[in-house]
Amino acid sequence: LSGTDPELNAGIKQMSFLTTEILRKKRDGKELSDDELKFLVEGFASGQIPDYQATAWLMASTIKGLSANETLVLTRAMKESGQSLDWRGLSANFKNARFADKHSTGGVGDKVSLILAPVAAALGVKVPMMSGRGLGHTGGTVDKLQSIPGFNMFPSINEMIRGLDEVGVCMMCQSAELCPADRKLYSLRDVTATIESVPLITASIVSKKWAEGVDAIVYDVKCGTGAFMETRDEAVRLAHSLVETSKRAGMAAAAWVTRMEEPLGAFVGNALEVLESVYILRNEFPSPLHKRLAQALGELSLTLAAEMAALAGVQPSFEIAQKKAREALESGAAWKIFEHMCKAQGAPTDWETRLAKAPVVKDYLAPRAGSVGEIHSRELGLAGLRIGVGRQRAEDKVDPATGFELLVARGDKVEEGQPLLRAHLRSGSQFEEIQPELSRSFVIRNVMRDEATHPTKLAVERIS
Ligand code: URA
């Protein structure tokens, strides 16, 4: 672990700028110098620059933009506001190891990390995966893994080293010691309409991956109605910015722009998503429909795992890595790694049978005959917030057991009264509460006009 560089700090303390002059410069669309930006970030992180001045800078930056160099300097300053990890320096066993991670901009039913991490480890990458909690209507890997009884998302440094050495993967909650300036700035952005800025999002995401000490990073930039970036153009712009800034920071990087309209797979909900990941890792599904709904999700997980291995340099090419990723899944090697990881991180051997189950199950029925034209993941995500899949307020606790199970796919023909979705609930009254969101989630079209089909491929574009 390395903390903030004391010499750098001393340098910054000696820097003397008038904050108002820096704000004026950004307001007028001019590029800030490296020192001016470092002065702002350090000053804000240490409390010397008040929220109102930081907000003025955030708003000016959102409107006028940041150059590629400003984005990199901001990223570095946020990384240097806290500790950074240096895995190879932590254990002699890691001398020749390569470390990689994946970051997703967030989706509904997005359990890719749970499938991809053990597959990537099977390909020879060390995966110190640091994840977050759910944000808005999208789920978080931390909440999903915490539905596994006993699973410790806060391993000590020694436990992380042991996990990476013996299992090849350690999944954990983002440490509060990494990038404290980002956390403080993000809270301000959240309440000042300055979240939607590509350079600010870039600096926020890349600083955390840089501090995590990985050699390679793969971004899954979701686009579509259920995503943070709704249009393909916006997603591509963010993907380019993430890749460029990561490379300038010395990491190997690539991004995949992927579709996020309907939920990924058949399940949305914390324990339910763990269960679906187990089905995929074991290649055993409770029904052909479950298998069909999980197919595109499984493919995306293999693609991103192969990308991690190829970028990290532990596989000679992406194509070879992709073939090996499929073998790791089909041979059961990835499932063994997942089981081993659960054990290493504190889960009992029978954790699967002890996953939380919701006491009430109710089916949502098709209001009329036709074909399933759309399944809006955003609406389902919002329904999930109401039943505890995610949080409505930061201090809320998630419910591990609640969630949804799709009983149809896009393009399927349905009869009036046929079950479209099974809701797993804490109480019967929750079913009434989510009726508006459920009715907006499903678009039933006239069969004659229907051209929609369930997608078999989610990846739209690769940016390297
Ligand atoms: N996720 C982050 O970590 N930061 C952002 O700014 C947006 C999404």
Short mmCIF file of C-alpha atoms and ligand atoms in Angstrom, two decimals:
data_model
loop_
_atom_site.label_atom_id
_atom_site.label_comp_id
_atom_site.label_asym_id
_atom_site.label_seq_id
_atom_site.Cartn_x
_atom_site.Cartn_y
_atom_site.Cartn_z
CA LEU A 1 0.00 0.00 0.00
CA SER A 2 1.26 3.46 -0.74
CA GLY A 3 -0.25 6.60 0.70
CA THR A 4 -0.23 10.11 -0.61
CA ASP A 5 3.21 11.19 -1.68
CA PRO A 6 4.47 13.58 1.08
CA GLU A 7 6.69 15.51 -1.36
CA LEU A 8 3.76 16.02 -3.64
CA ASN A 9 1.68 17.22 -0.72
CA ALA A 10 4.37 19.63 0.36
CA GLY A 11 4.50 20.94 -3.20
CA ILE A 12 0.77 21.45 -3.31
CA LYS A 13 0.71 23.23 0.03
CA GLN A 14 3.26 25.69 -1.34
CA MET A 15 1.18 26.28 -4.47
CA SER A 16 -0.75 29.43 -4.10
CA PHE A 17 -3.55 30.20 -6.51
CA LEU A 18 -6.60 32.34 -6.20
CA THR A 19 -9.45 29.86 -6.45
CA THR A 20 -11.70 32.51 -8.00
CA GLU A 21 -9.16 33.05 -10.80
CA ILE A 22 -9.12 29.30 -11.54
CA LEU A 23 -12.94 29.29 -11.59
CA ARG A 24 -12.99 32.29 -13.93
CA LYS A 25 -10.56 30.53 -16.29
CA LYS A 26 -12.71 27.38 -16.47
CA ARG A 27 -15.90 29.44 -16.75
CA ASP A 28 -14.39 31.05 -19.88
CA GLY A 29 -13.61 27.63 -21.35
CA LYS A 30 -9.83 27.78 -20.89
CA GLU A 31 -7.65 24.78 -20.04
CA LEU A 32 -6.35 24.68 -16.47
CA SER A 33 -2.68 23.96 -15.79
CA ASP A 34 -1.69 20.72 -14.03
CA ASP A 35 -0.85 22.66 -10.85
CA GLU A 36 -4.16 24.54 -10.84
CA LEU A 37 -6.11 21.29 -11.07
CA LYS A 38 -4.04 19.58 -8.36
CA PHE A 39 -4.53 22.66 -6.17
CA LEU A 40 -8.31 22.38 -6.59
CA VAL A 41 -8.55 18.65 -5.90
CA GLU A 42 -6.16 18.64 -2.94
CA GLY A 43 -7.74 21.80 -1.53
CA PHE A 44 -11.23 20.35 -1.79
CA ALA A 45 -10.19 16.95 -0.36
CA SER A 46 -8.51 18.61 2.64
CA GLY A 47 -11.47 20.96 3.28
CA GLN A 48 -9.58 24.15 2.36
CA ILE A 49 -11.72 24.74 -0.72
CA PRO A 50 -15.40 24.91 0.25
CA ASP A 51 -18.24 23.01 -1.45
CA TYR A 52 -19.59 26.12 -3.21
CA GLN A 53 -16.31 26.74 -5.04
CA ALA A 54 -15.90 23.06 -5.89
CA THR A 55 -19.47 23.07 -7.22
CA ALA A 56 -18.77 26.13 -9.39
CA TRP A 57 -15.77 24.33 -10.87
CA LEU A 58 -17.80 21.11 -11.40
CA MET A 59 -20.56 23.03 -13.20
CA ALA A 60 -18.10 25.01 -15.35
CA SER A 61 -16.30 21.75 -16.22
CA THR A 62 -19.58 20.01 -17.06
CA ILE A 63 -20.55 22.84 -19.43
CA LYS A 64 -17.14 23.70 -20.94
CA GLY A 65 -15.55 20.23 -20.79
CA LEU A 66 -12.04 19.10 -19.88
CA SER A 67 -9.14 18.42 -22.25
CA ALA A 68 -7.59 14.94 -22.39
CA ASN A 69 -4.68 16.26 -20.29
CA GLU A 70 -6.98 17.87 -17.71
CA THR A 71 -8.89 14.58 -17.46
CA LEU A 72 -5.66 12.68 -16.82
CA VAL A 73 -4.37 15.21 -14.26
CA LEU A 74 -7.72 15.16 -12.43
CA THR A 75 -7.67 11.34 -12.48
CA ARG A 76 -4.15 11.26 -11.03
CA ALA A 77 -4.95 13.87 -8.37
CA MET A 78 -7.98 11.84 -7.24
CA LYS A 79 -5.93 8.64 -7.17
CA GLU A 80 -3.23 10.38 -5.14
CA SER A 81 -5.76 11.68 -2.61
CA GLY A 82 -5.68 8.20 -0.99
CA GLN A 83 -3.83 4.93 -0.91
CA SER A 84 -2.86 2.84 -3.93
CA LEU A 85 -2.18 -0.87 -4.19
CA ASP A 86 0.98 -2.36 -5.64
CA TRP A 87 0.30 -6.10 -5.83
CA ARG A 88 3.70 -7.17 -7.15
CA GLY A 89 5.30 -5.37 -4.22
CA LEU A 90 3.09 -7.25 -1.75
CA SER A 91 4.18 -10.84 -2.34
CA ALA A 92 7.17 -12.55 -3.92
CA ASN A 93 4.66 -15.00 -5.49
CA PHE A 94 3.29 -12.13 -7.60
CA LYS A 95 6.62 -11.29 -9.26
CA ASN A 96 5.47 -12.46 -12.70
CA ALA A 97 1.72 -12.21 -12.13
CA ARG A 98 -0.58 -9.99 -14.19
CA PHE A 99 -3.59 -8.30 -12.58
CA ALA A 100 -6.80 -7.29 -14.31
CA ASP A 101 -10.31 -6.10 -13.50
CA LYS A 102 -13.54 -5.18 -15.27
CA HIS A 103 -15.77 -2.18 -14.68
CA SER A 104 -19.39 -1.93 -15.78
CA THR A 105 -21.31 1.33 -15.99
CA GLY A 106 -24.25 -0.54 -14.44
CA GLY A 107 -27.19 -2.58 -15.56
CA VAL A 108 -30.26 -4.48 -14.40
CA GLY A 109 -29.67 -8.18 -13.77
CA ASP A 110 -25.97 -7.55 -14.48
CA LYS A 111 -24.21 -10.51 -12.85
CA VAL A 112 -21.37 -10.56 -15.42
CA SER A 113 -18.71 -10.02 -12.71
CA LEU A 114 -19.72 -13.18 -10.86
CA ILE A 115 -19.28 -15.29 -13.99
CA LEU A 116 -16.34 -13.47 -15.56
CA ALA A 117 -14.05 -13.26 -12.52
CA PRO A 118 -13.57 -17.04 -12.07
CA VAL A 119 -13.32 -17.54 -15.87
CA ALA A 120 -10.57 -14.89 -16.12
CA ALA A 121 -8.78 -16.47 -13.14
CA ALA A 122 -8.94 -19.85 -14.94
CA LEU A 123 -7.14 -18.18 -17.89
CA GLY A 124 -4.26 -17.18 -15.61
CA VAL A 125 -5.07 -13.57 -14.68
CA LYS A 126 -5.08 -12.46 -11.06
CA VAL A 127 -8.40 -10.73 -10.43
CA PRO A 128 -8.51 -8.35 -7.44
CA MET A 129 -12.07 -7.29 -8.16
CA MET A 130 -13.24 -4.21 -6.28
CA SER A 131 -16.94 -3.54 -6.67
CA GLY A 132 -19.58 -1.13 -5.52
CA ARG A 133 -23.09 -1.27 -4.16
CA GLY A 134 -26.19 -0.76 -6.30
CA LEU A 135 -26.63 2.72 -7.75
CA GLY A 136 -30.13 3.98 -8.63
CA HIS A 137 -32.10 1.33 -10.49
CA THR A 138 -28.96 -0.70 -11.31
CA GLY A 139 -27.61 -3.47 -9.09
CA GLY A 140 -24.20 -3.75 -7.42
CA THR A 141 -21.89 -6.76 -7.18
CA VAL A 142 -21.29 -6.12 -3.47
CA ASP A 143 -25.01 -6.49 -2.67
CA LYS A 144 -25.21 -9.68 -4.74
CA LEU A 145 -22.19 -11.35 -3.13
CA GLN A 146 -23.34 -10.33 0.35
CA SER A 147 -26.43 -12.48 -0.18
CA ILE A 148 -24.09 -15.51 0.07
CA PRO A 149 -24.14 -16.41 3.78
CA GLY A 150 -20.78 -15.71 5.42
CA PHE A 151 -19.14 -14.19 2.30
CA ASN A 152 -16.66 -11.56 3.50
CA MET A 153 -16.55 -8.54 1.19
CA PHE A 154 -14.01 -6.78 3.44
CA PRO A 155 -10.95 -9.06 3.44
CA SER A 156 -7.74 -7.85 5.08
CA ILE A 157 -4.69 -7.26 2.88
CA ASN A 158 -3.31 -10.68 3.91
CA GLU A 159 -6.61 -12.38 3.06
CA MET A 160 -6.61 -10.66 -0.35
CA ILE A 161 -3.04 -11.79 -1.03
CA ARG A 162 -3.91 -15.37 0.00
CA GLY A 163 -7.06 -15.35 -2.16
CA LEU A 164 -5.22 -14.06 -5.22
CA ASP A 165 -2.33 -16.45 -4.70
CA GLU A 166 -4.34 -19.61 -4.00
CA VAL A 167 -7.63 -19.02 -5.86
CA GLY A 168 -6.62 -16.38 -8.43
CA VAL A 169 -9.53 -14.10 -7.57
CA CYS A 170 -10.63 -12.06 -4.60
CA MET A 171 -13.89 -10.10 -4.80
CA MET A 172 -14.27 -7.23 -2.38
CA CYS A 173 -15.95 -3.95 -1.58
CA GLN A 174 -14.21 -0.82 -2.82
CA SER A 175 -11.95 0.32 0.04
CA ALA A 176 -12.74 3.68 1.64
CA GLU A 177 -8.98 4.37 1.59
CA LEU A 178 -8.92 4.55 -2.21
CA CYS A 179 -9.66 7.90 -3.88
CA PRO A 180 -11.35 9.77 -0.99
CA ALA A 181 -11.42 12.92 -3.17
CA ASP A 182 -13.60 11.07 -5.68
CA ARG A 183 -16.07 10.06 -3.00
CA LYS A 184 -16.36 13.65 -1.80
CA LEU A 185 -16.66 15.06 -5.31
CA TYR A 186 -19.18 12.37 -6.33
CA SER A 187 -21.48 13.33 -3.42
CA LEU A 188 -21.42 16.93 -4.65
CA ARG A 189 -21.99 15.92 -8.28
CA ASP A 190 -24.94 13.81 -7.24
CA VAL A 191 -26.83 16.85 -5.93
CA THR A 192 -25.64 19.54 -8.37
CA ALA A 193 -26.61 18.07 -11.78
CA THR A 194 -22.96 17.42 -12.65
CA ILE A 195 -22.98 13.62 -12.87
CA GLU A 196 -23.48 13.58 -16.65
CA SER A 197 -20.07 14.81 -17.72
CA VAL A 198 -17.89 12.38 -19.67
CA PRO A 199 -14.53 13.69 -18.32
CA LEU A 200 -15.81 13.77 -14.72
CA ILE A 201 -17.22 10.23 -15.01
CA THR A 202 -13.94 9.14 -16.60
CA ALA A 203 -11.77 10.59 -13.84
CA SER A 204 -14.05 9.10 -11.18
CA ILE A 205 -13.95 5.58 -12.62
CA VAL A 206 -10.34 5.44 -13.86
CA SER A 207 -8.85 6.91 -10.64
CA LYS A 208 -10.33 3.97 -8.66
CA LYS A 209 -9.04 1.34 -11.12
CA TRP A 210 -5.61 3.01 -11.19
CA ALA A 211 -5.44 2.99 -7.38
CA GLU A 212 -6.44 -0.68 -7.45
CA GLY A 213 -3.07 -1.43 -9.06
CA VAL A 214 -4.22 -3.51 -12.04
CA ASP A 215 -2.22 -3.94 -15.25
CA ALA A 216 -5.29 -4.22 -17.45
CA ILE A 217 -8.85 -3.01 -17.30
CA VAL A 218 -11.88 -3.85 -19.43
CA TYR A 219 -14.88 -1.52 -19.48
CA ASP A 220 -18.41 -2.71 -20.13
CA VAL A 221 -20.16 0.49 -21.18
CA LYS A 222 -23.87 -0.19 -21.27
CA CYS A 223 -26.13 1.66 -23.68
CA GLY A 224 -29.90 1.66 -24.03
CA THR A 225 -32.97 2.62 -22.06
CA GLY A 226 -31.86 0.73 -18.93
CA ALA A 227 -28.36 2.26 -18.91
CA PHE A 228 -26.67 5.36 -17.58
CA MET A 229 -25.77 6.25 -21.20
CA GLU A 230 -28.96 5.88 -23.20
CA THR A 231 -27.65 6.43 -26.72
CA ARG A 232 -24.93 4.56 -28.53
CA ASP A 233 -23.12 7.83 -29.34
CA GLU A 234 -22.91 8.79 -25.66
CA ALA A 235 -21.73 5.30 -24.70
CA VAL A 236 -19.05 5.32 -27.41
CA ARG A 237 -17.83 8.76 -26.29
CA LEU A 238 -17.51 7.55 -22.68
CA ALA A 239 -15.84 4.30 -23.83
CA HIS A 240 -13.18 6.24 -25.80
CA SER A 241 -12.53 8.56 -22.88
CA LEU A 242 -12.18 5.65 -20.39
CA VAL A 243 -9.81 3.74 -22.67
CA GLU A 244 -7.68 6.76 -23.56
CA THR A 245 -7.32 7.94 -19.96
CA SER A 246 -6.55 4.41 -18.68
CA LYS A 247 -3.84 3.98 -21.31
CA ARG A 248 -2.33 7.35 -20.45
CA ALA A 249 -2.31 6.14 -16.84
CA GLY A 250 -0.22 3.14 -17.92
CA MET A 251 -2.88 0.41 -17.94
CA ALA A 252 -3.76 -1.79 -20.91
CA ALA A 253 -7.41 -1.02 -21.63
CA ALA A 254 -10.34 -1.77 -23.92
CA ALA A 255 -14.06 -1.10 -23.76
CA TRP A 256 -17.08 -2.96 -25.07
CA VAL A 257 -20.27 -1.06 -25.67
CA THR A 258 -23.07 -3.47 -24.81
CA ARG A 259 -26.87 -3.42 -25.00
CA MET A 260 -28.89 -2.71 -21.89
CA GLU A 261 -32.56 -2.65 -22.81
CA GLU A 262 -34.05 -5.74 -21.19
CA PRO A 263 -32.55 -7.28 -18.04
CA LEU A 264 -29.49 -9.51 -18.42
CA GLY A 265 -30.57 -13.13 -18.02
CA ALA A 266 -33.77 -14.34 -16.38
CA PHE A 267 -33.22 -13.04 -12.83
CA VAL A 268 -33.05 -9.63 -11.12
CA GLY A 269 -32.38 -9.61 -7.37
CA ASN A 270 -29.43 -10.31 -5.13
CA ALA A 271 -29.65 -14.01 -4.15
CA LEU A 272 -31.56 -14.77 -7.37
CA GLU A 273 -28.69 -13.40 -9.45
CA VAL A 274 -26.17 -15.47 -7.51
CA LEU A 275 -28.31 -18.50 -8.28
CA GLU A 276 -28.37 -17.69 -12.00
CA SER A 277 -24.58 -17.25 -11.99
CA VAL A 278 -24.33 -20.75 -10.47
CA TYR A 279 -26.55 -22.14 -13.26
CA ILE A 280 -24.28 -20.58 -15.89
CA LEU A 281 -21.01 -21.60 -14.21
CA ARG A 282 -22.28 -25.17 -13.82
CA ASN A 283 -23.99 -25.19 -17.22
CA GLU A 284 -27.10 -26.64 -15.54
CA PHE A 285 -30.40 -24.80 -15.90
CA PRO A 286 -33.78 -25.48 -14.28
CA SER A 287 -35.54 -25.19 -17.67
CA PRO A 288 -34.82 -24.59 -21.40
CA LEU A 289 -36.27 -21.06 -20.98
CA HIS A 290 -33.74 -20.25 -18.23
CA LYS A 291 -30.98 -21.51 -20.51
CA ARG A 292 -32.22 -19.44 -23.45
CA LEU A 293 -32.49 -16.28 -21.35
CA ALA A 294 -28.98 -16.76 -19.92
CA GLN A 295 -27.26 -17.37 -23.24
CA ALA A 296 -26.38 -13.78 -24.23
CA LEU A 297 -25.29 -13.01 -20.66
CA GLY A 298 -22.98 -16.06 -20.64
CA GLU A 299 -21.49 -15.05 -24.01
CA LEU A 300 -20.85 -11.49 -22.84
CA SER A 301 -19.14 -12.77 -19.69
CA LEU A 302 -16.83 -15.00 -21.77
CA THR A 303 -16.00 -12.16 -24.17
CA LEU A 304 -15.07 -9.76 -21.37
CA ALA A 305 -13.08 -12.43 -19.46
CA ALA A 306 -11.15 -13.24 -22.65
CA GLU A 307 -10.50 -9.52 -23.19
CA MET A 308 -9.09 -9.23 -19.65
CA ALA A 309 -6.74 -12.18 -20.21
CA ALA A 310 -5.58 -10.96 -23.62
CA LEU A 311 -5.04 -7.37 -22.44
CA ALA A 312 -3.14 -8.54 -19.36
CA GLY A 313 -0.87 -10.55 -21.68
CA VAL A 314 -1.48 -13.97 -20.12
CA GLN A 315 -3.02 -15.28 -23.37
CA PRO A 316 -1.44 -14.79 -26.81
CA SER A 317 -4.55 -13.35 -28.47
CA PHE A 318 -8.17 -12.46 -27.83
CA GLU A 319 -9.34 -15.31 -30.09
CA ILE A 320 -7.30 -17.93 -28.20
CA ALA A 321 -8.43 -16.45 -24.88
CA GLN A 322 -12.06 -16.68 -26.03
CA LYS A 323 -11.70 -20.37 -26.89
CA LYS A 324 -10.05 -21.07 -23.54
CA ALA A 325 -12.70 -19.06 -21.69
CA ARG A 326 -15.41 -21.30 -23.16
CA GLU A 327 -13.41 -24.39 -22.20
CA ALA A 328 -13.01 -23.07 -18.63
CA LEU A 329 -16.77 -22.69 -18.38
CA GLU A 330 -17.69 -25.98 -20.06
CA SER A 331 -15.13 -28.07 -18.17
CA GLY A 332 -16.37 -26.81 -14.80
CA ALA A 333 -12.95 -25.22 -14.05
CA ALA A 334 -14.51 -21.77 -13.56
CA TRP A 335 -17.20 -23.17 -11.26
CA LYS A 336 -14.50 -24.85 -9.12
CA ILE A 337 -12.73 -21.48 -8.80
CA PHE A 338 -15.99 -19.79 -7.80
CA GLU A 339 -16.61 -22.44 -5.12
CA HIS A 340 -13.02 -22.14 -3.90
CA MET A 341 -13.36 -18.33 -3.73
CA CYS A 342 -16.57 -18.58 -1.65
CA LYS A 343 -14.83 -20.93 0.78
CA ALA A 344 -11.70 -18.74 0.96
CA GLN A 345 -13.88 -15.69 1.67
CA GLY A 346 -15.76 -17.30 4.55
CA ALA A 347 -18.88 -18.95 3.07
CA PRO A 348 -19.84 -22.37 4.48
CA THR A 349 -19.72 -25.34 2.05
CA ASP A 350 -23.53 -25.55 1.95
CA TRP A 351 -24.02 -21.81 1.17
CA GLU A 352 -26.04 -22.60 -1.94
CA THR A 353 -28.83 -24.29 0.01
CA ARG A 354 -28.76 -21.42 2.50
CA LEU A 355 -29.33 -18.58 0.00
CA ALA A 356 -32.22 -16.39 1.15
CA LYS A 357 -35.62 -17.29 -0.31
CA ALA A 358 -38.54 -14.87 -0.45
CA PRO A 359 -41.60 -15.97 1.59
CA VAL A 360 -44.13 -14.83 -1.07
CA VAL A 361 -44.11 -15.60 -4.78
CA LYS A 362 -46.65 -14.04 -7.17
CA ASP A 363 -46.96 -14.16 -10.94
CA TYR A 364 -47.63 -11.12 -13.10
CA LEU A 365 -49.97 -12.07 -15.95
CA ALA A 366 -50.19 -10.89 -19.55
CA PRO A 367 -53.02 -8.33 -19.83
CA ARG A 368 -53.75 -9.48 -23.39
CA ALA A 369 -52.62 -11.89 -26.08
CA GLY A 370 -49.83 -10.87 -28.47
CA SER A 371 -46.07 -11.03 -28.54
CA VAL A 372 -43.58 -9.59 -26.06
CA GLY A 373 -42.29 -6.50 -27.85
CA GLU A 374 -40.14 -5.03 -25.11
CA ILE A 375 -39.12 -5.74 -21.53
CA HIS A 376 -37.99 -2.46 -20.00
CA SER A 377 -35.18 -3.16 -17.56
CA ARG A 378 -35.30 0.37 -16.16
CA GLU A 379 -38.92 -0.09 -15.03
CA LEU A 380 -38.08 -3.48 -13.55
CA GLY A 381 -35.09 -1.91 -11.80
CA LEU A 382 -37.37 0.76 -10.32
CA ALA A 383 -39.84 -1.93 -9.19
CA GLY A 384 -36.84 -3.66 -7.60
CA LEU A 385 -36.06 -0.52 -5.59
CA ARG A 386 -39.54 -0.67 -4.08
CA ILE A 387 -39.11 -4.27 -2.89
CA GLY A 388 -35.57 -3.93 -1.53
CA VAL A 389 -33.46 -5.26 -4.42
CA GLY A 390 -31.72 -1.86 -4.29
CA ARG A 391 -31.82 1.19 -2.05
CA GLN A 392 -34.21 4.15 -2.23
CA ARG A 393 -32.00 6.06 0.26
CA ALA A 394 -28.28 5.58 0.90
CA GLU A 395 -28.95 4.31 4.44
CA ASP A 396 -31.48 1.62 3.35
CA LYS A 397 -30.63 -2.08 3.68
CA VAL A 398 -31.15 -4.33 0.66
CA ASP A 399 -33.28 -7.47 0.89
CA PRO A 400 -31.20 -10.44 -0.33
CA ALA A 401 -34.26 -12.57 -1.16
CA THR A 402 -36.53 -10.34 -3.24
CA GLY A 403 -36.50 -9.90 -6.99
CA PHE A 404 -37.91 -11.02 -10.31
CA GLU A 405 -37.74 -14.03 -12.56
CA LEU A 406 -38.69 -13.56 -16.21
CA LEU A 407 -40.98 -16.27 -17.57
CA VAL A 408 -40.88 -15.03 -21.17
CA ALA A 409 -38.33 -13.55 -23.55
CA ARG A 410 -38.68 -10.70 -26.03
CA GLY A 411 -40.36 -11.98 -29.18
CA ASP A 412 -42.29 -14.77 -27.40
CA LYS A 413 -45.97 -15.16 -28.22
CA VAL A 414 -48.21 -15.03 -25.16
CA GLU A 415 -51.84 -15.73 -24.34
CA GLU A 416 -53.97 -13.42 -22.21
CA GLY A 417 -53.44 -14.38 -18.54
CA GLN A 418 -50.13 -16.20 -19.20
CA PRO A 419 -47.48 -15.50 -16.50
CA LEU A 420 -44.85 -13.03 -17.77
CA LEU A 421 -42.84 -12.68 -14.58
CA ARG A 422 -42.57 -14.25 -11.13
CA ALA A 423 -42.08 -11.70 -8.34
CA HIS A 424 -40.20 -12.94 -5.25
CA LEU A 425 -41.50 -10.79 -2.41
CA ARG A 426 -41.27 -10.12 1.31
CA SER A 427 -45.07 -9.63 1.55
CA GLY A 428 -48.19 -9.82 -0.63
CA SER A 429 -48.73 -6.06 -0.38
CA GLN A 430 -45.43 -5.46 -2.23
CA PHE A 431 -47.09 -6.96 -5.31
CA GLU A 432 -49.73 -4.22 -5.29
CA GLU A 433 -47.07 -1.52 -4.80
CA ILE A 434 -45.15 -2.50 -7.94
CA GLN A 435 -48.12 -2.84 -10.33
CA PRO A 436 -47.45 0.51 -12.12
CA GLU A 437 -43.81 -0.41 -12.83
CA LEU A 438 -44.69 -3.96 -13.85
CA SER A 439 -47.34 -2.80 -16.28
CA ARG A 440 -44.82 -0.39 -17.85
CA SER A 441 -42.12 -3.12 -17.97
CA PHE A 442 -43.85 -5.26 -20.58
CA VAL A 443 -44.94 -4.06 -24.00
CA ILE A 444 -47.27 -6.61 -25.60
CA ARG A 445 -47.57 -6.08 -29.33
CA ASN A 446 -49.91 -7.29 -31.95
CA VAL A 447 -48.35 -10.56 -33.16
CA MET A 448 -48.72 -9.61 -36.83
CA ARG A 449 -46.59 -6.48 -36.38
CA ASP A 450 -43.97 -7.98 -34.15
CA GLU A 451 -40.38 -8.17 -35.34
CA ALA A 452 -38.66 -8.18 -31.94
CA THR A 453 -36.63 -11.19 -30.81
CA HIS A 454 -34.61 -11.95 -27.74
CA PRO A 455 -31.02 -10.79 -28.47
CA THR A 456 -28.39 -13.51 -28.59
CA LYS A 457 -25.54 -10.99 -28.67
CA LEU A 458 -25.15 -7.99 -26.39
CA ALA A 459 -21.78 -6.61 -27.51
CA VAL A 460 -22.29 -3.77 -30.01
CA GLU A 461 -18.81 -2.32 -30.49
CA ARG A 462 -15.26 -2.77 -29.20
CA ILE A 463 -13.11 0.27 -28.50
CA SER A 464 -9.42 -0.16 -27.99
N1 URA B 1 -19.58 5.55 -11.50
C1 URA B 1 -18.54 6.14 -10.87
O1 URA B 1 -17.77 5.51 -10.15
N2 URA B 1 -18.36 7.47 -11.07
C2 URA B 1 -19.14 8.21 -11.87
O2 URA B 1 -18.91 9.40 -12.00
C3 URA B 1 -20.22 7.57 -12.51
C4 URA B 1 -20.41 6.24 -12.31
#
